[in-house]
Short mmCIF file of C-alpha atoms in Angstrom, two decimals:
data_model
loop_
_atom_site.label_atom_id
_atom_site.label_comp_id
_atom_site.label_asym_id
_atom_site.label_seq_id
_atom_site.Cartn_x
_atom_site.Cartn_y
_atom_site.Cartn_z
CA MET A 1 -110.04 -30.72 133.58
CA ALA A 2 -108.39 -28.06 131.44
CA HIS A 3 -109.12 -27.76 127.76
CA ALA A 4 -107.13 -25.97 125.13
CA ALA A 5 -108.61 -22.75 123.88
CA PRO A 6 -109.72 -22.79 120.24
CA ALA A 7 -107.10 -21.41 117.90
CA SER A 8 -107.91 -18.13 116.26
CA ARG A 9 -108.09 -17.88 112.47
CA ARG A 10 -105.10 -15.57 112.57
CA MET A 11 -102.97 -18.31 114.09
CA THR A 12 -103.99 -21.06 111.67
CA THR A 13 -103.79 -19.28 108.31
CA PRO A 14 -100.36 -19.33 106.70
CA ARG A 15 -98.87 -15.91 106.15
CA ARG A 16 -96.61 -14.93 103.29
CA ARG A 17 -93.56 -12.83 103.88
CA PRO A 18 -93.97 -9.19 102.91
CA ASP A 19 -92.36 -8.16 99.64
CA VAL A 20 -90.46 -4.97 100.45
CA PHE A 21 -89.00 -4.46 96.97
CA SER A 22 -90.91 -3.45 93.87
CA ALA A 23 -91.13 -5.54 90.70
CA ARG A 24 -88.67 -3.15 89.06
CA THR A 25 -86.10 -3.80 91.79
CA HIS A 26 -86.52 -7.56 91.40
CA ALA A 27 -86.05 -7.26 87.63
CA ALA A 28 -82.88 -5.20 88.10
CA ALA A 29 -81.51 -7.70 90.61
CA ALA A 30 -82.27 -10.61 88.27
CA LEU A 31 -80.01 -8.96 85.68
CA ALA A 32 -77.39 -7.50 88.02
CA LEU A 33 -76.70 -10.59 90.15
CA PRO A 34 -75.40 -12.85 87.34
CA VAL A 35 -73.36 -9.98 85.88
CA VAL A 36 -71.73 -9.04 89.18
CA LEU A 37 -71.04 -12.65 90.17
CA GLY A 38 -69.69 -13.33 86.68
CA LEU A 39 -67.28 -10.38 86.88
CA VAL A 40 -66.03 -11.46 90.29
CA TYR A 41 -65.59 -15.04 89.08
CA GLY A 42 -63.83 -13.91 85.88
CA PHE A 43 -61.45 -11.69 87.82
CA TRP A 44 -60.71 -14.53 90.22
CA ALA A 45 -60.05 -17.01 87.40
CA ALA A 46 -57.80 -14.54 85.56
CA ALA A 47 -55.86 -13.82 88.76
CA ASN A 48 -55.39 -17.55 89.37
CA ARG A 49 -54.21 -18.07 85.80
CA ARG A 50 -51.53 -15.36 85.80
CA HIS A 51 -49.98 -16.62 89.09
CA GLY A 52 -49.23 -13.07 90.33
CA GLY A 53 -47.55 -12.03 87.09
CA PRO A 54 -48.34 -9.01 84.96
CA ILE A 55 -51.78 -8.41 83.51
CA THR A 56 -51.76 -9.03 79.77
CA GLY A 57 -54.33 -8.66 77.02
CA TRP A 58 -54.82 -12.43 76.86
CA ASN A 59 -55.37 -12.50 80.59
CA LEU A 60 -58.05 -9.80 80.30
CA LEU A 61 -59.71 -11.66 77.43
CA PHE A 62 -59.67 -14.88 79.44
CA GLY A 63 -61.21 -13.11 82.46
CA PHE A 64 -64.03 -11.53 80.44
CA LEU A 65 -64.82 -14.75 78.56
CA THR A 66 -64.86 -16.66 81.82
CA ALA A 67 -67.14 -14.01 83.34
CA LEU A 68 -69.49 -14.22 80.36
CA VAL A 69 -69.74 -18.02 80.47
CA PHE A 70 -70.21 -18.04 84.25
CA ALA A 71 -72.92 -15.37 84.12
CA VAL A 72 -74.85 -17.15 81.34
CA VAL A 73 -74.70 -20.56 83.03
CA PHE A 74 -75.55 -19.09 86.45
CA ALA A 75 -78.54 -17.24 85.00
CA ALA A 76 -79.72 -20.41 83.23
CA VAL A 77 -79.46 -22.53 86.39
CA TRP A 78 -81.08 -19.79 88.47
CA ARG A 79 -84.05 -19.52 86.09
CA LEU A 80 -84.49 -23.15 85.04
CA ALA A 81 -83.62 -25.15 88.18
CA PRO A 82 -86.70 -24.08 90.22
CA ARG A 83 -88.89 -25.74 87.59
CA LEU A 84 -87.32 -29.12 88.36
CA ARG A 85 -88.22 -31.52 91.15
CA ARG A 86 -86.37 -30.87 94.39
CA GLU A 87 -83.82 -33.65 93.82
CA LEU A 88 -82.93 -32.45 90.33
CA HIS A 89 -83.02 -28.84 91.52
CA ALA A 90 -80.36 -29.62 94.14
CA LEU A 91 -78.42 -31.69 91.60
CA ALA A 92 -78.32 -28.76 89.16
CA TRP A 93 -76.73 -26.54 91.81
CA PHE A 94 -74.32 -29.37 92.71
CA ALA A 95 -73.13 -29.67 89.11
CA PHE A 96 -72.81 -25.91 88.66
CA THR A 97 -70.89 -25.38 91.91
CA GLY A 98 -68.64 -28.39 91.42
CA CYS A 99 -67.68 -27.33 87.91
CA ALA A 100 -67.13 -23.70 88.92
CA ILE A 101 -64.89 -24.54 91.89
CA GLY A 102 -63.01 -27.22 89.96
CA PHE A 103 -62.31 -24.78 87.13
CA LEU A 104 -61.01 -22.13 89.54
CA VAL A 105 -58.69 -24.56 91.28
CA ASN A 106 -57.45 -25.87 87.93
CA GLN A 107 -56.50 -22.34 86.82
CA SER A 108 -54.17 -21.99 89.80
CA GLY A 109 -51.87 -24.69 88.41
CA GLU A 110 -52.95 -27.51 90.71
CA SER A 111 -53.35 -31.06 89.46
CA VAL A 112 -56.52 -32.19 87.76
CA LEU A 113 -57.19 -34.68 90.56
CA LYS A 114 -56.97 -31.98 93.21
CA SER A 115 -59.24 -29.63 91.27
CA ALA A 116 -61.75 -32.43 90.65
CA GLY A 117 -61.64 -33.47 94.30
CA LEU A 118 -62.16 -29.93 95.63
CA GLY A 119 -64.93 -29.31 93.09
CA LEU A 120 -66.61 -32.55 94.11
CA ALA A 121 -66.28 -31.74 97.82
CA ALA A 122 -67.74 -28.25 97.39
CA GLY A 123 -70.49 -29.61 95.14
CA VAL A 124 -71.47 -32.29 97.66
CA GLY A 125 -71.75 -29.63 100.35
CA VAL A 126 -74.03 -27.57 98.13
CA LEU A 127 -76.04 -30.67 97.16
CA LEU A 128 -76.71 -31.59 100.79
CA THR A 129 -77.56 -28.02 101.75
CA MET A 130 -79.87 -27.42 98.80
CA PHE A 131 -81.58 -30.78 99.10
CA TYR A 132 -82.27 -30.14 102.78
CA ARG A 133 -83.57 -26.65 102.00
CA TYR A 134 -85.90 -27.81 99.23
CA TYR A 135 -86.97 -30.94 101.11
CA THR A 136 -88.06 -28.93 104.14
CA ARG A 137 -89.76 -26.12 102.20
CA GLU A 138 -91.60 -28.02 99.45
CA ASP A 139 -94.22 -30.74 99.42
CA ALA A 140 -93.82 -33.90 97.34
CA GLY A 141 -95.38 -32.18 94.32
CA GLY A 142 -92.71 -29.47 94.37
CA HIS A 143 -94.96 -26.70 95.64
CA ARG A 144 -93.38 -24.27 98.06
CA ARG A 145 -94.88 -24.09 101.53
CA ASP A 146 -93.68 -20.58 102.46
#
């Protein structure tokens, strides 16, 4: 009768992924990511609002204010959401994504119902994806397994 060989300690101990970037690089990315995403989002919202017309001072102001608000809210969700339980964590990203997409669609001149529907559809997709990700990588106490 064949028996399984005992597992080595190397095979049974969980390994963490190597961290290839320094703490300084992580700190720079934590500042740069919301700023860059905010600028892209602000440019996109301003372009949707002007409908292909000329760029005006009000359009630039709108784009920069939109970028500022997006960057601040994104940074807040990115920093605060991991402290929540996995359901609320996924719900925070759902609300953020749904509002962001709905606002962009609304700036293109579409109806409020269409912008709300597309924001809701995109948000539900993010909710399902994030819930699955957190559900498979955290235990019931909210502690990460990887």
